[in-house]
mmCIF file of C-alpha atoms in Angstrom:
data_model
loop_
_atom_site.group_PDB
_atom_site.id
_atom_site.type_symbol
_atom_site.label_atom_id
_atom_site.label_comp_id
_atom_site.label_asym_id
_atom_site.label_seq_id
_atom_site.Cartn_x
_atom_site.Cartn_y
_atom_site.Cartn_z
ATOM 1 C CA MET A 3 -2.504 19.044 2.771
ATOM 2 C CA PRO A 4 -1.552 17.671 -0.508
ATOM 3 C CA GLN A 5 -0.684 20.260 -3.607
ATOM 4 C CA ALA A 6 -2.079 19.195 -6.864
ATOM 5 C CA HIS A 7 -1.806 20.634 -10.253
ATOM 6 C CA ALA A 8 -4.646 20.209 -13.034
ATOM 7 C CA LEU A 9 -3.335 19.043 -16.222
ATOM 8 C CA THR A 10 -5.855 19.923 -19.053
ATOM 9 C CA CYS A 11 -6.346 18.788 -22.734
ATOM 10 C CA ALA A 12 -8.833 19.688 -25.306
ATOM 11 C CA GLY A 13 -10.540 21.909 -22.882
ATOM 12 C CA ARG A 14 -11.069 19.681 -20.086
ATOM 13 C CA VAL A 15 -8.961 18.528 -16.891
ATOM 14 C CA VAL A 16 -7.819 14.918 -17.865
ATOM 15 C CA ALA A 17 -5.328 14.399 -14.727
ATOM 16 C CA ARG A 18 -4.474 15.700 -11.425
ATOM 17 C CA TYR A 19 -0.874 15.576 -10.533
ATOM 18 C CA VAL A 20 -0.291 15.533 -7.007
ATOM 19 C CA TRP A 21 3.468 17.045 -6.618
ATOM 20 C CA GLU A 22 3.350 17.183 -2.872
ATOM 21 C CA PRO A 23 1.629 14.254 -1.335
ATOM 22 C CA ASP A 24 0.771 13.774 2.305
ATOM 23 C CA LEU A 25 1.184 10.065 2.443
ATOM 24 C CA PRO A 26 2.363 7.637 5.100
ATOM 25 C CA ALA A 27 6.138 6.845 5.063
ATOM 26 C CA ALA A 28 5.288 3.030 4.094
ATOM 27 C CA VAL A 29 3.936 3.742 0.775
ATOM 28 C CA SER A 30 7.278 5.682 -0.119
ATOM 29 C CA PRO A 31 5.643 9.276 -0.816
ATOM 30 C CA ARG A 32 6.123 10.569 -4.386
ATOM 31 C CA PRO A 33 4.529 12.575 -6.907
ATOM 32 C CA TYR A 34 1.493 10.990 -8.901
ATOM 33 C CA LEU A 35 -1.078 11.108 -11.275
ATOM 34 C CA HIS A 36 -4.543 10.243 -10.005
ATOM 35 C CA PRO A 37 -7.272 10.527 -11.154
ATOM 36 C CA VAL A 38 -6.449 10.314 -14.691
ATOM 37 C CA THR A 39 -9.597 10.282 -17.049
ATOM 38 C CA THR A 40 -10.485 9.897 -20.630
ATOM 39 C CA LEU A 41 -12.113 12.640 -22.585
ATOM 40 C CA GLY A 42 -15.352 10.759 -21.767
ATOM 41 C CA GLY A 43 -15.074 11.253 -18.312
ATOM 42 C CA ALA A 44 -13.948 7.386 -17.401
ATOM 43 C CA THR A 45 -11.423 7.232 -14.562
ATOM 44 C CA VAL A 46 -8.213 5.214 -15.544
ATOM 45 C CA THR A 47 -5.809 4.928 -12.534
ATOM 46 C CA GLY A 48 -6.452 3.334 -9.273
ATOM 47 C CA PHE A 49 -5.164 4.872 -5.934
ATOM 48 C CA MET A 50 -4.088 3.125 -2.901
ATOM 49 C CA PRO A 51 -6.141 -0.007 -3.381
ATOM 50 C CA THR A 52 -6.764 -2.463 -0.620
ATOM 51 C CA ASP A 53 -4.642 -5.336 -2.322
ATOM 52 C CA HIS A 54 -1.273 -3.096 -2.822
ATOM 53 C CA ARG A 55 -1.873 0.408 -0.719
ATOM 54 C CA HIS A 56 1.484 1.533 -2.050
ATOM 55 C CA HIS A 57 0.250 1.758 -5.538
ATOM 56 C CA LEU A 58 -0.366 5.244 -6.383
ATOM 57 C CA GLY A 59 -2.149 6.007 -9.890
ATOM 58 C CA ALA A 60 0.822 6.594 -12.270
ATOM 59 C CA SER A 61 4.067 7.029 -10.769
ATOM 60 C CA VAL A 62 7.753 6.560 -11.068
ATOM 61 C CA ALA A 63 8.749 4.036 -8.532
ATOM 62 C CA VAL A 64 11.774 1.690 -7.741
ATOM 63 C CA PRO A 65 11.670 -1.141 -5.262
ATOM 64 C CA VAL A 66 15.428 -0.395 -4.344
ATOM 65 C CA VAL A 67 17.776 2.309 -4.851
ATOM 66 C CA ASN A 68 20.974 1.415 -2.833
ATOM 67 C CA ASP A 69 19.383 0.481 0.241
ATOM 68 C CA ALA A 70 16.193 2.372 0.047
ATOM 69 C CA ASN A 71 12.592 1.582 -1.166
ATOM 70 C CA PHE A 72 11.233 3.831 -3.368
ATOM 71 C CA TRP A 73 8.268 1.608 -4.349
ATOM 72 C CA GLY A 74 6.646 1.473 -1.296
ATOM 73 C CA GLY A 75 5.471 -1.617 1.025
ATOM 74 C CA ARG A 76 7.657 -4.787 1.781
ATOM 75 C CA THR A 77 11.329 -5.177 0.365
ATOM 76 C CA TYR A 78 12.215 -8.354 -1.145
ATOM 77 C CA LEU A 79 15.372 -10.050 0.055
ATOM 78 C CA ARG A 80 17.028 -12.817 -1.659
ATOM 79 C CA ASP A 81 17.187 -15.252 1.643
ATOM 80 C CA ARG A 82 14.063 -13.998 3.422
ATOM 81 C CA GLY A 83 11.470 -13.018 0.852
ATOM 82 C CA SER A 84 9.266 -10.088 1.048
ATOM 83 C CA VAL A 85 9.976 -8.434 4.565
ATOM 84 C CA HIS A 86 8.875 -4.865 6.207
ATOM 85 C CA LEU A 87 11.809 -2.989 6.697
ATOM 86 C CA ASP A 88 12.112 0.724 7.897
ATOM 87 C CA ASN A 89 13.949 1.755 4.797
ATOM 88 C CA HIS A 90 11.279 3.846 2.676
ATOM 89 C CA GLY A 91 12.422 6.849 0.774
ATOM 90 C CA ARG A 92 10.385 9.604 -0.738
ATOM 91 C CA GLN A 93 10.654 11.888 -3.825
ATOM 92 C CA ARG A 94 10.554 15.351 -3.070
ATOM 93 C CA HIS A 95 9.684 18.311 -5.161
ATOM 94 C CA ALA A 96 12.535 20.664 -5.544
ATOM 95 C CA ARG A 97 11.230 23.341 -8.084
ATOM 96 C CA TRP A 98 9.447 23.799 -11.268
ATOM 97 C CA LEU A 99 10.918 24.607 -14.392
ATOM 98 C CA HIS A 100 7.711 24.868 -16.336
ATOM 99 C CA ARG A 101 4.344 24.893 -15.218
ATOM 100 C CA THR A 102 1.168 25.310 -17.544
ATOM 101 C CA GLY A 103 -1.947 23.511 -18.137
ATOM 102 C CA ASP A 104 -0.496 21.132 -20.671
ATOM 103 C CA ARG A 105 3.012 20.831 -19.594
ATOM 104 C CA LEU A 106 5.068 20.438 -16.709
ATOM 105 C CA ALA A 107 8.756 20.366 -16.026
ATOM 106 C CA GLN A 108 10.115 19.494 -12.647
ATOM 107 C CA GLU A 109 13.015 18.853 -10.508
ATOM 108 C CA LEU A 110 12.908 16.281 -7.863
ATOM 109 C CA ASP A 111 15.084 15.068 -5.079
ATOM 110 C CA TRP A 112 15.001 11.212 -4.055
ATOM 111 C CA VAL A 113 15.698 11.228 -0.081
ATOM 112 C CA ALA A 114 16.452 8.237 1.760
ATOM 113 C CA ARG A 115 14.995 7.376 5.382
ATOM 114 C CA ASP A 116 17.839 9.020 7.027
ATOM 115 C CA GLY A 117 17.313 12.227 5.040
ATOM 116 C CA GLN A 118 20.028 11.970 2.620
ATOM 117 C CA VAL A 119 19.443 13.018 -1.168
ATOM 118 C CA ILE A 120 20.847 10.193 -2.831
ATOM 119 C CA ALA A 121 19.419 11.106 -6.480
ATOM 120 C CA ARG A 122 18.061 13.891 -8.315
ATOM 121 C CA GLU A 123 15.523 13.779 -11.112
ATOM 122 C CA ARG A 124 14.226 16.161 -13.851
ATOM 123 C CA ARG A 125 10.795 14.971 -15.007
ATOM 124 C CA VAL A 126 8.594 16.368 -17.778
ATOM 125 C CA LEU A 127 4.822 15.396 -18.313
ATOM 126 C CA SER A 128 2.776 17.014 -21.243
ATOM 127 C CA THR A 129 -0.719 16.514 -22.721
ATOM 128 C CA SER A 130 -1.952 16.858 -26.577
ATOM 129 C CA PRO A 131 -5.111 15.709 -28.186
ATOM 130 C CA LEU A 132 -5.157 12.712 -30.543
ATOM 131 C CA THR A 133 -8.890 12.304 -31.660
ATOM 132 C CA ASP A 134 -12.318 13.189 -30.384
ATOM 133 C CA THR A 135 -12.093 10.115 -28.136
ATOM 134 C CA ALA A 136 -8.557 9.972 -27.249
ATOM 135 C CA TRP A 137 -5.621 11.926 -25.763
ATOM 136 C CA THR A 138 -1.849 11.271 -25.342
ATOM 137 C CA LEU A 139 0.294 11.697 -21.895
ATOM 138 C CA ARG A 140 4.084 11.987 -22.493
ATOM 139 C CA PHE A 141 6.152 11.362 -19.629
ATOM 140 C CA GLU A 142 9.921 11.577 -19.320
ATOM 141 C CA TYR A 143 12.174 11.105 -16.623
ATOM 142 C CA ALA A 144 15.941 11.461 -15.962
ATOM 143 C CA LEU A 145 17.823 10.178 -13.075
ATOM 144 C CA SER A 146 21.247 11.092 -11.636
ATOM 145 C CA SER A 147 23.417 10.780 -8.482
ATOM 146 C CA ALA A 148 23.053 13.468 -6.282
ATOM 147 C CA ASP A 149 26.932 12.969 -5.317
ATOM 148 C CA ASP A 150 29.875 11.139 -6.344
ATOM 149 C CA ARG A 151 28.033 7.510 -5.197
ATOM 150 C CA THR A 152 26.920 5.073 -7.697
ATOM 151 C CA LEU A 153 23.405 4.305 -7.645
ATOM 152 C CA THR A 154 22.225 0.763 -8.268
ATOM 153 C CA LEU A 155 18.613 0.193 -8.781
ATOM 154 C CA CYS A 156 16.955 -3.291 -8.290
ATOM 155 C CA SER A 157 14.010 -5.060 -8.791
ATOM 156 C CA PRO A 158 12.678 -8.151 -6.638
ATOM 157 C CA ALA A 159 13.483 -10.511 -9.683
ATOM 158 C CA VAL A 160 17.052 -9.192 -9.422
ATOM 159 C CA ARG A 161 17.219 -10.755 -5.955
ATOM 160 C CA GLY A 162 15.759 -14.023 -7.076
ATOM 161 C CA ARG A 163 11.864 -13.670 -7.245
ATOM 162 C CA ALA A 164 11.330 -14.759 -10.999
ATOM 163 C CA GLY A 165 9.152 -12.469 -13.026
ATOM 164 C CA ALA A 166 8.980 -9.564 -10.435
ATOM 165 C CA GLY A 167 11.023 -7.376 -12.547
ATOM 166 C CA TYR A 168 8.947 -4.042 -11.951
ATOM 167 C CA GLY A 169 10.350 -1.006 -11.226
ATOM 168 C CA GLY A 170 10.333 2.360 -13.248
ATOM 169 C CA PHE A 171 6.956 4.489 -14.835
ATOM 170 C CA PHE A 172 4.199 2.396 -13.355
ATOM 171 C CA TRP A 173 0.328 2.535 -14.078
ATOM 172 C CA ARG A 174 -1.994 1.244 -11.906
ATOM 173 C CA ALA A 175 -5.383 0.787 -13.404
ATOM 174 C CA PRO A 176 -8.714 0.924 -11.390
ATOM 175 C CA ALA A 177 -10.173 -2.150 -9.910
ATOM 176 C CA GLY A 178 -13.942 -3.061 -11.367
ATOM 177 C CA PRO A 179 -16.033 -5.725 -12.613
ATOM 178 C CA ALA A 180 -15.060 -5.282 -16.112
ATOM 179 C CA THR A 181 -12.495 -7.607 -17.683
ATOM 180 C CA ILE A 182 -9.117 -6.324 -18.115
ATOM 181 C CA ARG A 183 -7.576 -7.273 -21.418
ATOM 182 C CA ALA A 184 -3.829 -7.098 -22.102
ATOM 183 C CA PHE A 185 -2.081 -7.466 -25.400
ATOM 184 C CA ALA A 186 1.097 -6.398 -27.600
ATOM 185 C CA ARG A 187 1.205 -5.432 -31.090
ATOM 186 C CA ASP A 188 1.512 -8.966 -32.011
ATOM 187 C CA GLY A 189 -1.599 -10.549 -30.743
ATOM 188 C CA GLY A 190 0.111 -13.808 -30.291
ATOM 189 C CA ALA A 191 2.703 -12.199 -28.155
ATOM 190 C CA ASP A 192 3.410 -13.025 -24.348
ATOM 191 C CA VAL A 193 2.532 -9.675 -22.949
ATOM 192 C CA HIS A 194 4.376 -9.955 -19.468
ATOM 193 C CA GLY A 195 8.179 -9.686 -20.159
ATOM 194 C CA SER A 196 7.874 -8.925 -23.900
ATOM 195 C CA ARG A 197 9.923 -5.976 -25.486
ATOM 196 C CA GLU A 198 7.201 -4.690 -27.828
ATOM 197 C CA PRO A 199 7.460 -1.123 -28.792
ATOM 198 C CA TRP A 200 3.744 -0.896 -27.441
ATOM 199 C CA ILE A 201 1.342 -2.723 -25.532
ATOM 200 C CA ALA A 202 -2.513 -1.945 -24.448
ATOM 201 C CA LEU A 203 -4.530 -2.631 -21.226
ATOM 202 C CA GLY A 204 -8.192 -1.956 -21.153
ATOM 203 C CA THR A 205 -11.734 -2.825 -20.575
ATOM 204 C CA ASP A 206 -15.115 -3.103 -22.524
ATOM 205 C CA THR A 207 -14.937 1.080 -21.960
ATOM 206 C CA TRP A 208 -11.585 2.449 -22.288
ATOM 207 C CA THR A 209 -8.188 1.656 -23.406
ATOM 208 C CA LEU A 210 -4.297 2.411 -22.240
ATOM 209 C CA THR A 211 -1.973 2.144 -25.123
ATOM 210 C CA PHE A 212 1.525 2.359 -23.711
ATOM 211 C CA HIS A 213 4.285 3.071 -26.283
ATOM 212 C CA THR A 214 8.037 3.551 -25.961
ATOM 213 C CA GLY A 215 8.660 3.579 -29.371
ATOM 214 C CA THR A 216 11.384 1.252 -29.715
ATOM 215 C CA ALA A 217 11.290 -2.664 -30.322
ATOM 216 C CA GLY A 218 13.720 -4.463 -27.967
ATOM 217 C CA GLY A 219 13.576 -1.773 -25.438
ATOM 218 C CA ASP A 220 12.829 -2.260 -21.502
ATOM 219 C CA PRO A 221 10.652 -5.444 -20.934
ATOM 220 C CA TRP A 222 6.823 -4.876 -19.672
ATOM 221 C CA PHE A 223 5.819 -5.742 -16.477
ATOM 222 C CA VAL A 224 2.138 -6.369 -16.833
ATOM 223 C CA ARG A 225 -0.671 -7.620 -14.621
ATOM 224 C CA SER A 226 -4.189 -8.169 -15.701
ATOM 225 C CA ALA A 227 -5.624 -10.981 -13.614
ATOM 226 C CA ASP A 228 -4.944 -10.551 -9.628
ATOM 227 C CA TYR A 229 -4.766 -6.692 -10.545
ATOM 228 C CA ALA A 230 -4.297 -4.476 -13.694
ATOM 229 C CA GLY A 231 -1.124 -2.674 -13.996
ATOM 230 C CA VAL A 232 1.659 -1.860 -16.514
ATOM 231 C CA CYS A 233 5.151 -1.075 -15.718
ATOM 232 C CA SER A 234 8.182 -0.308 -18.566
ATOM 233 C CA ALA A 235 10.457 -1.859 -16.277
ATOM 234 C CA ILE A 236 14.143 -0.611 -15.780
ATOM 235 C CA ALA A 237 15.812 -3.313 -13.904
ATOM 236 C CA TRP A 238 13.892 -6.439 -15.388
ATOM 237 C CA ASP A 239 16.645 -9.272 -14.141
ATOM 238 C CA ARG A 240 19.693 -7.393 -13.484
ATOM 239 C CA PRO A 241 20.563 -4.429 -11.546
ATOM 240 C CA LEU A 242 20.762 -0.840 -13.465
ATOM 241 C CA VAL A 243 23.752 0.902 -12.502
ATOM 242 C CA ILE A 244 24.235 4.644 -12.682
ATOM 243 C CA ALA A 245 27.501 6.017 -12.230
ATOM 244 C CA PRO A 246 28.335 9.340 -11.035
ATOM 245 C CA GLY A 247 27.959 12.082 -13.641
ATOM 246 C CA GLN A 248 25.692 9.727 -15.543
ATOM 247 C CA VAL A 249 22.091 10.735 -16.534
ATOM 248 C CA PHE A 250 19.584 7.849 -16.922
ATOM 249 C CA THR A 251 16.675 8.772 -19.226
ATOM 250 C CA ARG A 252 13.423 7.064 -20.216
ATOM 251 C CA ARG A 253 10.462 8.173 -22.076
ATOM 252 C CA ILE A 254 7.210 6.920 -22.545
ATOM 253 C CA ALA A 255 3.790 7.947 -24.170
ATOM 254 C CA VAL A 256 0.328 6.674 -23.264
ATOM 255 C CA VAL A 257 -2.677 6.873 -25.263
ATOM 256 C CA VAL A 258 -5.826 7.265 -22.972
ATOM 257 C CA ALA A 259 -8.943 6.256 -24.986
ATOM 258 C CA ASP A 260 -12.701 5.831 -24.794
ATOM 259 C CA GLY A 261 -13.700 2.411 -26.302
ATOM 260 C CA SER A 262 -13.262 -1.245 -25.858
ATOM 261 C CA ALA A 263 -9.771 -2.732 -26.103
ATOM 262 C CA ALA A 264 -11.304 -5.429 -28.098
ATOM 263 C CA ALA A 265 -11.397 -3.181 -31.125
ATOM 264 C CA PHE A 266 -7.524 -2.958 -31.198
ATOM 265 C CA PRO A 267 -5.639 -5.617 -33.032
ATOM 266 C CA GLY A 268 -5.205 -8.533 -30.654
ATOM 267 C CA GLY A 269 -7.499 -6.991 -28.271
ATOM 268 C CA THR A 270 -9.195 -10.147 -27.526
ATOM 269 C CA ARG A 271 -6.418 -11.910 -25.429
#
């Protein structure tokens, strides 16, 4: 049975963090947040949808780390396209450093298909109230090599699939009949591939605002037509290389709010 921890904010449960999932190998099992809800109770994550069974709510996922797939599904190869390979890794809980209702700190092992631990991660999640209708999730992760080997992280875009630079903190939104809107700080900006300090995704009833806090940071991988999802992409068009002894860290804050995305600047995009 999967093991989960309830994250709370303003006296209510707003997210379920599954830290020991029971999932098939082909989805690259990893800890995930689902369901995540607004303070009003609207679910704002999607889990194992029929279009992408390896999309697991909100999680850290990378298409390729060295030769292992930590995203799930098919692996993109430059000369063959997306193919099914028996190369799926998993993120395995190692130990808790802190565990309360509004804050989690965890160590994880990234384990390749052959059982070798190739990377280690330290992860911190926390919740805090913002308004009567909004709260903030803060998510930080720090990756390092487990031994003296260099880590090379790639996306399909690195291998030739233009625009497919996903990999990193990824949020899959739920499917539904409502129109999904995606927009950046500048309402005229091209959201997909932009490097705005924040972007938002939402419907007529809820809005998610993703903040990195810095302009010119990692590009945003955004989908709002075929499905709704946002990724702060760490290997957009070139490999991310983490040398032995180096620690790669990223932080993101997500404001989860009741209310229409159209009420935000640029929200009519």
